[in-house]
mmCIF file of C-alpha atoms in Angstrom:
data_model
loop_
_atom_site.group_PDB
_atom_site.id
_atom_site.type_symbol
_atom_site.label_atom_id
_atom_site.label_comp_id
_atom_site.label_asym_id
_atom_site.label_seq_id
_atom_site.Cartn_x
_atom_site.Cartn_y
_atom_site.Cartn_z
ATOM 1 C CA MET A 1 58.023 -18.232 -19.619
ATOM 2 C CA ASP A 2 59.874 -17.774 -22.961
ATOM 3 C CA ALA A 3 63.665 -18.161 -22.966
ATOM 4 C CA ASN A 4 65.865 -15.199 -23.736
ATOM 5 C CA CYS A 5 67.457 -14.876 -27.172
ATOM 6 C CA THR A 6 70.219 -12.738 -28.624
ATOM 7 C CA LEU A 7 70.192 -10.696 -31.837
ATOM 8 C CA VAL A 8 72.956 -11.085 -34.364
ATOM 9 C CA CYS A 9 73.261 -8.507 -37.159
ATOM 10 C CA CYS A 10 74.559 -9.961 -40.366
ATOM 11 C CA GLU A 11 77.538 -8.403 -42.082
ATOM 12 C CA GLU A 12 77.308 -6.485 -45.330
ATOM 13 C CA GLU A 13 74.678 -8.080 -47.505
ATOM 14 C CA ARG A 14 74.312 -7.874 -51.253
ATOM 15 C CA GLU A 15 71.128 -6.999 -53.076
ATOM 16 C CA ASP A 16 70.505 -10.645 -53.843
ATOM 17 C CA ASP A 17 70.756 -11.611 -50.150
ATOM 18 C CA LYS A 18 67.764 -9.526 -49.103
ATOM 19 C CA ALA A 19 64.810 -11.425 -47.733
ATOM 20 C CA VAL A 20 61.510 -11.231 -49.654
ATOM 21 C CA ILE A 21 58.249 -10.312 -47.919
ATOM 22 C CA VAL A 22 55.084 -10.561 -49.975
ATOM 23 C CA GLN A 23 51.555 -9.344 -49.490
ATOM 24 C CA PHE A 24 48.583 -10.138 -51.710
ATOM 25 C CA SER A 25 46.327 -7.266 -52.732
ATOM 26 C CA ASN A 26 43.156 -9.377 -52.864
ATOM 27 C CA GLY A 27 43.425 -11.192 -49.517
ATOM 28 C CA ASN A 28 45.547 -13.382 -47.246
ATOM 29 C CA LEU A 29 47.180 -16.612 -48.365
ATOM 30 C CA ARG A 30 45.894 -19.705 -46.567
ATOM 31 C CA ASN A 31 48.107 -22.454 -47.972
ATOM 32 C CA THR A 32 51.593 -21.609 -49.256
ATOM 33 C CA GLN A 33 52.055 -25.085 -50.640
ATOM 34 C CA GLN A 34 49.677 -24.360 -53.508
ATOM 35 C CA LEU A 35 51.883 -21.591 -54.963
ATOM 36 C CA ASP A 36 55.092 -21.854 -56.950
ATOM 37 C CA PHE A 37 57.309 -18.777 -56.527
ATOM 38 C CA SER A 38 59.810 -17.574 -59.104
ATOM 39 C CA PHE A 39 62.211 -14.674 -58.596
ATOM 40 C CA TYR A 40 63.611 -12.712 -61.556
ATOM 41 C CA LYS A 41 66.140 -9.924 -61.897
ATOM 42 C CA ASN A 42 67.087 -7.581 -64.702
ATOM 43 C CA VAL A 43 69.884 -8.860 -66.952
ATOM 44 C CA ASP A 44 71.242 -5.344 -67.598
ATOM 45 C CA GLU A 45 73.549 -5.031 -64.599
ATOM 46 C CA THR A 46 75.553 -2.164 -66.100
ATOM 47 C CA ASN A 47 72.607 0.220 -66.035
ATOM 48 C CA PRO A 48 72.402 1.710 -62.529
ATOM 49 C CA ARG A 49 68.639 2.223 -62.846
ATOM 50 C CA LYS A 50 67.851 -1.310 -63.998
ATOM 51 C CA LYS A 51 70.322 -3.514 -62.189
ATOM 52 C CA ASN A 52 68.261 -3.521 -58.964
ATOM 53 C CA ARG A 53 64.935 -4.276 -60.595
ATOM 54 C CA ARG A 54 63.330 -7.472 -59.324
ATOM 55 C CA MET A 55 60.127 -9.309 -60.163
ATOM 56 C CA LEU A 56 58.397 -12.004 -58.135
ATOM 57 C CA VAL A 57 55.894 -14.392 -59.751
ATOM 58 C CA ALA A 58 53.552 -16.698 -57.856
ATOM 59 C CA GLU A 59 51.649 -19.279 -59.892
ATOM 60 C CA SER A 60 48.744 -21.473 -58.872
ATOM 61 C CA GLN A 61 46.289 -23.667 -60.706
ATOM 62 C CA ARG A 62 43.631 -20.956 -60.733
ATOM 63 C CA LEU A 63 45.466 -17.648 -60.913
ATOM 64 C CA SER A 64 48.876 -16.058 -61.201
ATOM 65 C CA TYR A 65 50.281 -13.139 -59.193
ATOM 66 C CA VAL A 66 53.038 -10.723 -60.127
ATOM 67 C CA GLY A 67 54.905 -8.239 -57.933
ATOM 68 C CA SER A 68 57.824 -5.936 -58.723
ATOM 69 C CA ASN A 69 59.932 -3.284 -57.057
ATOM 70 C CA PHE A 70 59.630 -0.863 -59.998
ATOM 71 C CA GLY A 71 56.850 0.735 -61.977
ATOM 72 C CA THR A 72 53.507 2.161 -60.881
ATOM 73 C CA GLU A 73 52.441 -1.034 -59.083
ATOM 74 C CA SER A 74 55.492 -1.151 -56.830
ATOM 75 C CA LEU A 75 55.430 -0.094 -53.179
ATOM 76 C CA LYS A 76 56.965 3.321 -52.626
ATOM 77 C CA CYS A 77 57.864 2.392 -49.049
ATOM 78 C CA ASN A 78 60.926 0.464 -50.293
ATOM 79 C CA ASN A 79 62.517 3.779 -51.241
ATOM 80 C CA LEU A 80 61.479 5.697 -48.119
ATOM 81 C CA CYS A 81 62.690 3.289 -45.389
ATOM 82 C CA LYS A 82 64.491 -0.003 -44.804
ATOM 83 C CA TYR A 83 62.858 -3.217 -43.685
ATOM 84 C CA TYR A 84 64.418 -6.042 -41.732
ATOM 85 C CA VAL A 85 63.255 -9.581 -40.953
ATOM 86 C CA GLY A 86 64.484 -11.735 -38.062
ATOM 87 C CA VAL A 87 65.163 -15.489 -38.376
ATOM 88 C CA LEU A 88 65.186 -17.317 -35.016
ATOM 89 C CA ASN A 89 67.341 -20.430 -34.462
ATOM 90 C CA LYS A 90 65.460 -22.348 -31.781
ATOM 91 C CA GLU A 91 68.463 -24.531 -30.863
ATOM 92 C CA THR A 92 70.925 -21.700 -30.242
ATOM 93 C CA MET A 93 68.222 -19.105 -29.470
ATOM 94 C CA ARG A 94 69.991 -16.641 -31.723
ATOM 95 C CA MET A 95 68.023 -14.448 -34.152
ATOM 96 C CA GLU A 96 69.696 -13.279 -37.347
ATOM 97 C CA VAL A 97 68.482 -9.966 -38.726
ATOM 98 C CA HIS A 98 68.440 -9.669 -42.529
ATOM 99 C CA SER A 99 67.538 -6.810 -44.857
ATOM 100 C CA ALA A 100 64.210 -7.281 -46.584
ATOM 101 C CA GLN A 101 62.109 -5.787 -49.379
ATOM 102 C CA LEU A 102 58.342 -5.852 -49.814
ATOM 103 C CA PHE A 103 56.445 -7.037 -52.872
ATOM 104 C CA ASN A 104 52.796 -6.275 -53.530
ATOM 105 C CA MET A 105 51.377 -9.236 -55.441
ATOM 106 C CA GLN A 106 48.749 -8.278 -58.015
ATOM 107 C CA PRO A 107 46.576 -10.892 -59.767
ATOM 108 C CA VAL A 108 47.131 -11.187 -63.502
ATOM 109 C CA ILE A 109 43.916 -11.738 -65.456
ATOM 110 C CA PRO A 110 44.378 -13.176 -68.962
ATOM 111 C CA GLY A 111 43.364 -10.732 -71.682
ATOM 112 C CA GLU A 112 44.099 -7.518 -69.784
ATOM 113 C CA SER A 113 46.848 -5.141 -70.901
ATOM 114 C CA SER A 114 50.080 -5.228 -69.014
ATOM 115 C CA THR A 115 51.519 -2.456 -66.904
ATOM 116 C CA GLU A 116 54.166 -1.594 -69.471
ATOM 117 C CA ASN A 117 51.542 -1.099 -72.167
ATOM 118 C CA ASP A 118 49.517 1.146 -69.861
ATOM 119 C CA THR A 119 52.659 3.120 -69.069
ATOM 120 C CA SER A 120 53.490 3.596 -72.747
ATOM 121 C CA GLN A 121 49.941 4.713 -73.407
ATOM 122 C CA ASN A 122 50.046 7.209 -70.541
ATOM 123 C CA THR A 123 53.217 8.775 -71.914
ATOM 124 C CA ASP A 124 51.433 9.452 -75.221
ATOM 125 C CA LEU A 125 48.613 11.393 -73.551
ATOM 126 C CA THR A 126 48.520 15.169 -73.799
ATOM 127 C CA TYR A 127 48.434 17.467 -70.799
ATOM 128 C CA ARG A 128 44.723 18.101 -71.326
ATOM 129 C CA GLU A 129 43.966 14.361 -71.420
ATOM 130 C CA LYS A 130 45.980 13.737 -68.275
ATOM 131 C CA VAL A 131 44.083 16.487 -66.448
ATOM 132 C CA ASP A 132 40.793 14.989 -67.658
ATOM 133 C CA SER A 133 41.751 11.573 -66.312
ATOM 134 C CA LEU A 134 42.562 13.136 -62.943
ATOM 135 C CA ILE A 135 39.184 14.870 -62.911
ATOM 136 C CA GLU A 136 37.443 11.573 -63.680
ATOM 137 C CA ALA A 137 39.207 9.874 -60.790
ATOM 138 C CA PHE A 138 39.401 12.578 -58.122
ATOM 139 C CA GLY A 139 37.404 15.582 -59.376
ATOM 140 C CA THR A 140 34.359 17.106 -57.752
ATOM 141 C CA ASN A 141 30.860 16.678 -59.145
ATOM 142 C CA LYS A 142 30.978 20.155 -60.636
ATOM 143 C CA GLN A 143 34.262 19.415 -62.421
ATOM 144 C CA LYS A 144 32.920 16.104 -63.719
ATOM 145 C CA ARG A 145 29.792 17.800 -65.097
ATOM 146 C CA ALA A 146 31.932 20.440 -66.809
ATOM 147 C CA LEU A 147 34.155 17.719 -68.296
ATOM 148 C CA SER A 148 31.148 15.804 -69.614
ATOM 149 C CA SER A 149 29.657 18.974 -71.121
ATOM 150 C CA ARG A 150 32.950 19.884 -72.807
ATOM 151 C CA ARG A 151 33.295 16.426 -74.332
ATOM 152 C CA LEU A 152 29.743 16.538 -75.669
ATOM 153 C CA ASN A 153 30.406 19.943 -77.231
ATOM 154 C CA GLN A 154 33.624 18.629 -78.745
ATOM 155 C CA VAL A 155 31.823 15.705 -80.343
ATOM 156 C CA GLY A 156 29.130 18.073 -81.629
ATOM 157 C CA SER A 157 31.693 20.468 -83.115
ATOM 158 C CA GLU A 158 33.528 17.630 -84.878
ATOM 159 C CA ALA A 159 30.275 16.363 -86.371
ATOM 160 C CA LEU A 160 29.384 19.912 -87.433
ATOM 161 C CA GLN A 161 32.768 20.456 -89.090
ATOM 162 C CA SER A 162 32.486 17.234 -91.073
ATOM 163 C CA ALA A 163 28.937 18.125 -92.150
ATOM 164 C CA VAL A 164 29.986 21.644 -93.194
ATOM 165 C CA ALA A 165 32.958 20.304 -95.149
ATOM 166 C CA LYS A 166 30.750 17.792 -96.953
ATOM 167 C CA ALA A 167 28.167 20.468 -97.767
ATOM 168 C CA ALA A 168 30.864 22.866 -98.991
ATOM 169 C CA HIS A 169 32.276 20.283 -101.410
ATOM 170 C CA SER A 170 28.817 19.549 -102.809
ATOM 171 C CA ILE A 171 28.036 23.270 -103.289
ATOM 172 C CA ILE A 172 31.373 23.862 -105.038
ATOM 173 C CA ASP A 173 30.664 20.967 -107.392
ATOM 174 C CA GLN A 174 27.177 22.270 -108.190
ATOM 175 C CA LYS A 175 27.713 26.035 -108.580
ATOM 176 C CA GLY A 176 31.356 26.347 -109.480
ATOM 177 C CA LEU A 177 34.081 28.487 -107.980
ATOM 178 C CA LYS A 178 33.421 31.723 -109.894
ATOM 179 C CA ALA A 179 29.764 31.882 -108.918
ATOM 180 C CA LEU A 180 30.652 31.292 -105.289
ATOM 181 C CA GLN A 181 33.229 34.084 -105.333
ATOM 182 C CA GLN A 182 30.592 36.516 -106.599
ATOM 183 C CA GLU A 183 28.204 35.383 -103.855
ATOM 184 C CA VAL A 184 30.899 35.924 -101.247
ATOM 185 C CA VAL A 185 31.419 39.500 -102.429
ATOM 186 C CA GLN A 186 27.680 40.127 -102.212
ATOM 187 C CA SER A 187 27.323 38.516 -98.806
ATOM 188 C CA GLN A 188 30.105 40.680 -97.378
ATOM 189 C CA SER A 189 28.072 43.751 -98.197
ATOM 190 C CA GLY A 190 25.261 42.566 -95.920
ATOM 191 C CA VAL A 191 22.371 43.081 -98.409
ATOM 192 C CA SER A 192 22.714 39.993 -100.623
ATOM 193 C CA HIS A 193 19.676 38.324 -99.046
ATOM 194 C CA TYR A 194 17.395 41.117 -100.248
ATOM 195 C CA LEU A 195 18.459 41.374 -103.884
ATOM 196 C CA PRO A 196 16.252 40.182 -106.751
ATOM 197 C CA PRO A 197 17.372 37.017 -108.574
ATOM 198 C CA CYS A 198 20.504 37.693 -110.603
ATOM 199 C CA TYR A 199 21.668 35.761 -113.683
ATOM 200 C CA HIS A 200 25.398 36.366 -114.054
ATOM 201 C CA ASP A 201 25.719 34.359 -117.269
ATOM 202 C CA ALA A 202 23.128 36.454 -119.158
ATOM 203 C CA ASP A 203 23.970 37.589 -122.688
ATOM 204 C CA THR A 204 22.202 40.973 -122.500
ATOM 205 C CA PRO A 205 21.812 43.479 -119.628
ATOM 206 C CA GLN A 206 18.010 43.086 -119.770
ATOM 207 C CA HIS A 207 18.335 39.412 -118.803
ATOM 208 C CA VAL A 208 20.523 39.923 -115.735
ATOM 209 C CA TYR A 209 17.562 40.986 -113.576
ATOM 210 C CA LEU A 210 14.487 39.655 -115.334
ATOM 211 C CA PHE A 211 11.409 41.837 -115.527
ATOM 212 C CA ASP A 212 9.182 38.833 -114.745
ATOM 213 C CA ASP A 213 10.951 38.424 -111.371
ATOM 214 C CA ILE A 214 9.839 41.949 -110.470
ATOM 215 C CA LEU A 215 6.353 41.854 -112.015
ATOM 216 C CA SER A 216 4.891 38.545 -113.131
ATOM 217 C CA PRO A 217 2.741 38.485 -116.317
ATOM 218 C CA VAL A 218 -0.438 38.126 -114.239
ATOM 219 C CA GLU A 219 0.491 41.099 -112.050
ATOM 220 C CA TYR A 220 1.475 43.128 -115.109
ATOM 221 C CA ASP A 221 -1.940 42.510 -116.711
ATOM 222 C CA ALA A 222 -3.672 43.522 -113.467
ATOM 223 C CA LEU A 223 -2.096 46.996 -113.757
ATOM 224 C CA ASP A 224 -3.917 47.825 -116.993
ATOM 225 C CA ALA A 225 -6.461 50.248 -115.500
ATOM 226 C CA ALA A 226 -3.986 51.758 -113.043
ATOM 227 C CA GLY A 227 -1.470 52.326 -115.849
ATOM 228 C CA SER A 228 -4.018 54.082 -118.027
ATOM 229 C CA LYS A 229 -4.850 56.365 -115.111
ATOM 230 C CA MET A 230 -1.183 57.203 -114.594
ATOM 231 C CA ALA A 231 -0.719 58.043 -118.275
ATOM 232 C CA ALA A 232 -3.622 60.527 -118.122
ATOM 233 C CA LEU A 233 -2.407 62.572 -115.129
ATOM 234 C CA THR A 234 -2.506 66.353 -115.408
ATOM 235 C CA PRO A 235 0.468 68.616 -114.578
ATOM 236 C CA GLU A 236 -1.213 69.567 -111.287
ATOM 237 C CA GLU A 237 -1.519 65.926 -110.304
ATOM 238 C CA LEU A 238 2.118 65.325 -111.221
ATOM 239 C CA GLN A 239 3.082 68.230 -108.985
ATOM 240 C CA ASN A 240 1.174 66.639 -106.108
ATOM 241 C CA ILE A 241 3.152 63.417 -106.625
ATOM 242 C CA THR A 242 6.377 65.427 -106.628
ATOM 243 C CA ASP A 243 5.408 67.138 -103.383
ATOM 244 C CA GLY A 244 4.698 63.689 -101.929
ATOM 245 C CA GLY A 245 8.339 62.725 -102.394
ATOM 246 C CA CYS A 246 8.173 60.563 -105.528
ATOM 247 C CA GLN A 247 10.412 62.400 -107.985
ATOM 248 C CA SER A 248 11.569 59.170 -109.644
ATOM 249 C CA VAL A 249 7.985 58.452 -110.744
ATOM 250 C CA VAL A 250 7.401 61.974 -112.046
ATOM 251 C CA ARG A 251 10.679 61.898 -113.991
ATOM 252 C CA HIS A 252 9.506 58.870 -116.010
ATOM 253 C CA LEU A 253 5.920 60.096 -116.383
ATOM 254 C CA GLU A 254 7.177 63.354 -117.905
ATOM 255 C CA SER A 255 9.059 61.403 -120.559
ATOM 256 C CA LEU A 256 6.387 58.853 -121.479
ATOM 257 C CA PRO A 257 6.416 57.604 -125.076
ATOM 258 C CA ARG A 258 3.699 59.039 -127.328
ATOM 259 C CA GLU A 259 1.739 55.833 -127.846
ATOM 260 C CA GLY A 260 1.952 52.114 -128.214
ATOM 261 C CA VAL A 261 3.033 49.247 -125.970
ATOM 262 C CA ALA A 262 6.033 51.144 -124.635
ATOM 263 C CA ARG A 263 3.757 53.869 -123.219
ATOM 264 C CA GLU A 264 1.531 51.289 -121.474
ATOM 265 C CA ARG A 265 4.521 49.451 -120.071
ATOM 266 C CA GLN A 266 6.105 52.636 -118.730
ATOM 267 C CA ALA A 267 2.848 53.795 -117.138
ATOM 268 C CA ARG A 268 2.201 50.455 -115.413
ATOM 269 C CA CYS A 269 5.742 50.326 -114.069
ATOM 270 C CA ALA A 270 5.394 53.904 -112.828
ATOM 271 C CA PHE A 271 2.276 52.985 -110.845
ATOM 272 C CA TYR A 272 3.945 49.956 -109.288
ATOM 273 C CA LEU A 273 6.992 52.094 -108.431
ATOM 274 C CA LEU A 274 4.685 54.714 -106.868
ATOM 275 C CA MET A 275 3.102 52.052 -104.636
ATOM 276 C CA MET A 276 6.517 50.798 -103.467
ATOM 277 C CA LEU A 277 7.745 54.310 -102.667
ATOM 278 C CA LYS A 278 4.597 55.116 -100.699
ATOM 279 C CA LEU A 279 4.853 51.813 -98.858
ATOM 280 C CA ALA A 280 8.459 52.564 -97.893
ATOM 281 C CA ARG A 281 7.359 55.768 -96.136
ATOM 282 C CA GLN A 282 4.631 54.045 -94.095
ATOM 283 C CA ARG A 283 5.385 53.068 -90.504
ATOM 284 C CA HIS A 284 2.235 51.000 -89.928
ATOM 285 C CA ILE A 285 0.238 49.753 -92.902
ATOM 286 C CA ASN A 286 -3.521 49.388 -92.604
ATOM 287 C CA ARG A 287 -5.857 47.437 -94.825
ATOM 288 C CA LYS A 288 -6.918 50.537 -96.763
ATOM 289 C CA PHE A 289 -3.434 51.124 -98.174
ATOM 290 C CA GLY A 290 -3.594 51.769 -101.933
ATOM 291 C CA GLN A 291 -7.373 52.022 -102.193
ATOM 292 C CA GLU A 292 -7.349 55.720 -103.068
ATOM 293 C CA GLU A 293 -4.888 55.091 -105.895
ATOM 294 C CA GLY A 294 -6.895 52.146 -107.208
ATOM 295 C CA CYS A 295 -4.269 49.533 -106.430
ATOM 296 C CA PRO A 296 -5.360 46.052 -107.632
ATOM 297 C CA ARG A 297 -5.852 43.396 -104.996
ATOM 298 C CA ILE A 298 -3.112 41.156 -106.377
ATOM 299 C CA ILE A 299 -0.594 44.012 -106.268
ATOM 300 C CA HIS A 300 -1.589 44.884 -102.700
ATOM 301 C CA THR A 301 -1.086 41.263 -101.623
ATOM 302 C CA LYS A 302 2.285 41.099 -103.361
ATOM 303 C CA LEU A 303 3.512 44.258 -101.626
ATOM 304 C CA MET A 304 2.395 43.027 -98.200
ATOM 305 C CA ARG A 305 3.988 39.601 -98.576
ATOM 306 C CA THR A 306 7.225 40.757 -100.205
ATOM 307 C CA PHE A 307 8.145 43.991 -98.451
ATOM 308 C CA THR A 308 6.536 43.865 -94.982
ATOM 309 C CA VAL A 309 6.823 41.798 -91.829
ATOM 310 C CA GLU A 310 4.038 40.919 -89.419
ATOM 311 C CA THR A 311 4.202 42.139 -85.801
ATOM 312 C CA PHE A 312 1.872 41.955 -82.811
ATOM 313 C CA ASN A 313 0.692 45.276 -81.399
ATOM 314 C CA ASN A 314 -2.140 45.636 -78.849
ATOM 315 C CA GLY A 315 -3.321 42.121 -79.563
ATOM 316 C CA ARG A 316 -3.507 42.661 -83.331
ATOM 317 C CA VAL A 317 -1.314 41.575 -86.225
ATOM 318 C CA GLN A 318 0.101 44.544 -88.133
ATOM 319 C CA ASN A 319 2.320 44.819 -91.198
ATOM 320 C CA VAL A 320 5.450 46.912 -90.712
ATOM 321 C CA VAL A 321 8.225 47.928 -93.117
ATOM 322 C CA SER A 322 11.410 47.063 -91.225
ATOM 323 C CA THR A 323 14.878 48.364 -92.031
ATOM 324 C CA SER A 324 15.849 45.174 -93.837
ATOM 325 C CA MET A 325 12.620 45.245 -95.854
ATOM 326 C CA ARG A 326 13.363 48.853 -96.829
ATOM 327 C CA VAL A 327 16.719 47.681 -98.196
ATOM 328 C CA LYS A 328 14.949 44.929 -100.139
ATOM 329 C CA MET A 329 12.496 47.474 -101.500
ATOM 330 C CA ALA A 330 15.395 49.681 -102.598
ATOM 331 C CA ALA A 331 16.907 46.768 -104.549
ATOM 332 C CA TYR A 332 13.628 45.958 -106.342
ATOM 333 C CA CYS A 333 12.948 49.633 -107.069
ATOM 334 C CA LEU A 334 16.430 49.939 -108.528
ATOM 335 C CA ALA A 335 15.939 46.853 -110.707
ATOM 336 C CA LEU A 336 12.583 48.221 -111.931
ATOM 337 C CA LEU A 337 14.098 51.630 -112.703
ATOM 338 C CA LEU A 338 16.808 49.952 -114.775
ATOM 339 C CA HIS A 339 14.148 48.430 -117.033
ATOM 340 C CA MET A 340 12.296 51.757 -117.189
ATOM 341 C CA GLY A 341 15.376 53.867 -117.954
ATOM 342 C CA ASP A 342 17.272 51.783 -120.520
ATOM 343 C CA MET A 343 19.467 50.102 -117.859
ATOM 344 C CA THR A 344 20.265 53.422 -116.118
ATOM 345 C CA SER A 345 18.846 54.772 -112.858
ATOM 346 C CA ASP A 346 19.277 57.926 -110.812
ATOM 347 C CA LEU A 347 20.399 56.857 -107.312
ATOM 348 C CA THR A 348 20.176 60.374 -105.904
ATOM 349 C CA LEU A 349 16.456 60.667 -106.602
ATOM 350 C CA LEU A 350 15.792 57.120 -105.456
ATOM 351 C CA HIS A 351 17.419 57.471 -102.032
ATOM 352 C CA ARG A 352 15.446 60.679 -101.445
ATOM 353 C CA ASP A 353 12.173 59.031 -102.425
ATOM 354 C CA LEU A 354 12.796 55.976 -100.240
ATOM 355 C CA GLY A 355 14.013 57.956 -97.265
ATOM 356 C CA VAL A 356 17.289 56.034 -96.997
ATOM 357 C CA THR A 357 20.810 57.387 -96.942
ATOM 358 C CA GLU A 358 22.875 57.712 -100.096
ATOM 359 C CA LYS A 359 25.480 55.395 -98.581
ATOM 360 C CA ARG A 360 22.898 52.633 -98.240
ATOM 361 C CA ILE A 361 21.563 52.972 -101.798
ATOM 362 C CA VAL A 362 25.135 52.972 -103.146
ATOM 363 C CA GLU A 363 25.818 49.816 -101.174
ATOM 364 C CA VAL A 364 22.776 48.174 -102.744
ATOM 365 C CA ALA A 365 23.884 49.225 -106.230
ATOM 366 C CA LYS A 366 27.377 47.825 -105.660
ATOM 367 C CA SER A 367 25.914 44.545 -104.433
ATOM 368 C CA MET A 368 23.940 44.322 -107.679
ATOM 369 C CA GLY A 369 27.150 44.788 -109.697
ATOM 370 C CA LEU A 370 26.161 48.140 -111.228
ATOM 371 C CA THR A 371 28.545 50.753 -112.610
ATOM 372 C CA LEU A 372 28.404 54.058 -110.702
ATOM 373 C CA VAL A 373 28.979 57.442 -112.361
ATOM 374 C CA ARG A 374 28.255 61.066 -111.501
ATOM 375 C CA HIS A 375 26.184 63.226 -113.822
ATOM 376 C CA GLY A 376 25.702 66.995 -113.587
ATOM 377 C CA CYS A 377 22.152 68.366 -113.848
ATOM 378 C CA VAL A 378 20.501 71.777 -113.582
ATOM 379 C CA LYS A 379 18.682 72.382 -110.319
ATOM 380 C CA GLY A 380 16.419 75.344 -109.683
ATOM 381 C CA ASP A 381 15.721 78.555 -111.592
ATOM 382 C CA ASP A 382 19.015 80.172 -110.680
ATOM 383 C CA GLY A 383 20.912 77.716 -112.876
ATOM 384 C CA ALA A 384 22.853 76.083 -110.068
ATOM 385 C CA THR A 385 24.166 72.640 -110.992
ATOM 386 C CA ALA A 386 24.254 69.574 -108.811
ATOM 387 C CA GLU A 387 25.790 66.175 -109.396
ATOM 388 C CA ASN A 388 23.496 63.177 -109.309
ATOM 389 C CA ARG A 389 24.874 59.688 -108.879
ATOM 390 C CA LEU A 390 23.760 57.317 -111.636
ATOM 391 C CA ALA A 391 23.860 53.524 -111.732
ATOM 392 C CA THR A 392 24.197 51.660 -115.022
ATOM 393 C CA LEU A 393 24.044 47.935 -115.710
ATOM 394 C CA VAL A 394 26.932 46.988 -117.980
ATOM 395 C CA LEU A 395 28.187 43.501 -118.771
ATOM 396 C CA PRO A 396 30.223 42.036 -117.247
ATOM 397 C CA LEU A 397 29.022 43.043 -113.808
ATOM 398 C CA VAL A 398 31.416 44.969 -111.608
ATOM 399 C CA LYS A 399 32.924 43.136 -108.619
ATOM 400 C CA TYR A 400 33.569 45.594 -105.830
ATOM 401 C CA GLN A 401 36.034 44.821 -103.093
ATOM 402 C CA PRO A 402 34.592 45.230 -99.594
ATOM 403 C CA PHE A 403 35.822 48.290 -97.738
ATOM 404 C CA ILE A 404 37.507 47.498 -94.438
ATOM 405 C CA GLU A 405 37.852 50.427 -92.097
ATOM 406 C CA ILE A 406 41.123 50.542 -90.176
ATOM 407 C CA ARG A 407 40.773 52.391 -86.919
ATOM 408 C CA LYS A 408 43.721 54.375 -85.690
ATOM 409 C CA ARG A 409 44.816 53.878 -82.153
ATOM 410 C CA LYS A 410 44.618 56.889 -79.899
ATOM 411 C CA LYS A 411 47.877 58.191 -78.599
ATOM 412 C CA MET A 412 48.177 58.281 -74.846
ATOM 413 C CA HIS A 413 49.705 61.508 -73.538
#
């Protein structure tokens, strides 16, 4: 049976007198003779937060271990409770009880960053990055999937921004700043994609919107027979065209030149304008469109490809004039009327013939850089006058500022 022993509590001990108890994080130590222990303390003894810092180093031929009582690798139990170790004297059978502190020995692998470097890096992280690291370590599968998706989107947005910036610099170098500013004004109006090609650096108004961009030479020659037929219309036939809602065509046919190339040109343009106005009023276009008027095949194909969109209805492909195509048609009609009317066009008659609002046709005219004026004209037999809005192409083109509507807040009573 073991002999009895007595406990003796040591008097007040200093920090340096505390016993050291170590534990190794990667296993138990079999032979203590193979390790050389070194104990270090902080040299700054005036700082109350640093004077008690201790570091224990154990070195062997294969690996080194480091433990400390501060930092993230230290054991928090040293601050929560006190530990004591008993030393038994077998001769006197007295056991001395000393204060102790625990050290968790971590292996140090050459090449890895130290704890202080990791700590300094963690302090530089933002709140979002710290939360992301917590999600990676302890988050649910749903949170981890959301984090991965957000990081992929972030990488995609950064790549997109760099690509857009590179493309913007190349476009600025190619087109110049003034041309881009004019394009921005047109794009803000919402109809810039449907305007005919515009040459801002043209010397004459006739070269701003070229006639060949509206009617190519081949298409113009194909309108020879149709133009001759338009020039030979009787007053009754002109009245039928007026009743059909094509006053812009009748206005130019009534003022045809007497003879020569100018008369042929005006008559051919009038026929092409008549076909565009009739097409704008059609909801569904069939294959027989324009046959009664003697529309050439090349003109019919041009109208279908330029001013209609294909849709599927009851298993068949049909051509339809959409709202955007009607805006495009208004722009091309306006450009054609400028060439027919000495760079002046009546917007009031045109918006009635196309079946669009006056606000929309004015918006198209502003996008084309035209000058807008009001002109009084006689309407009816009673002599009543009405103001028609005219559009004129004058160099330099007018740059209109986009109108921004400011809504007033309703007062709460």
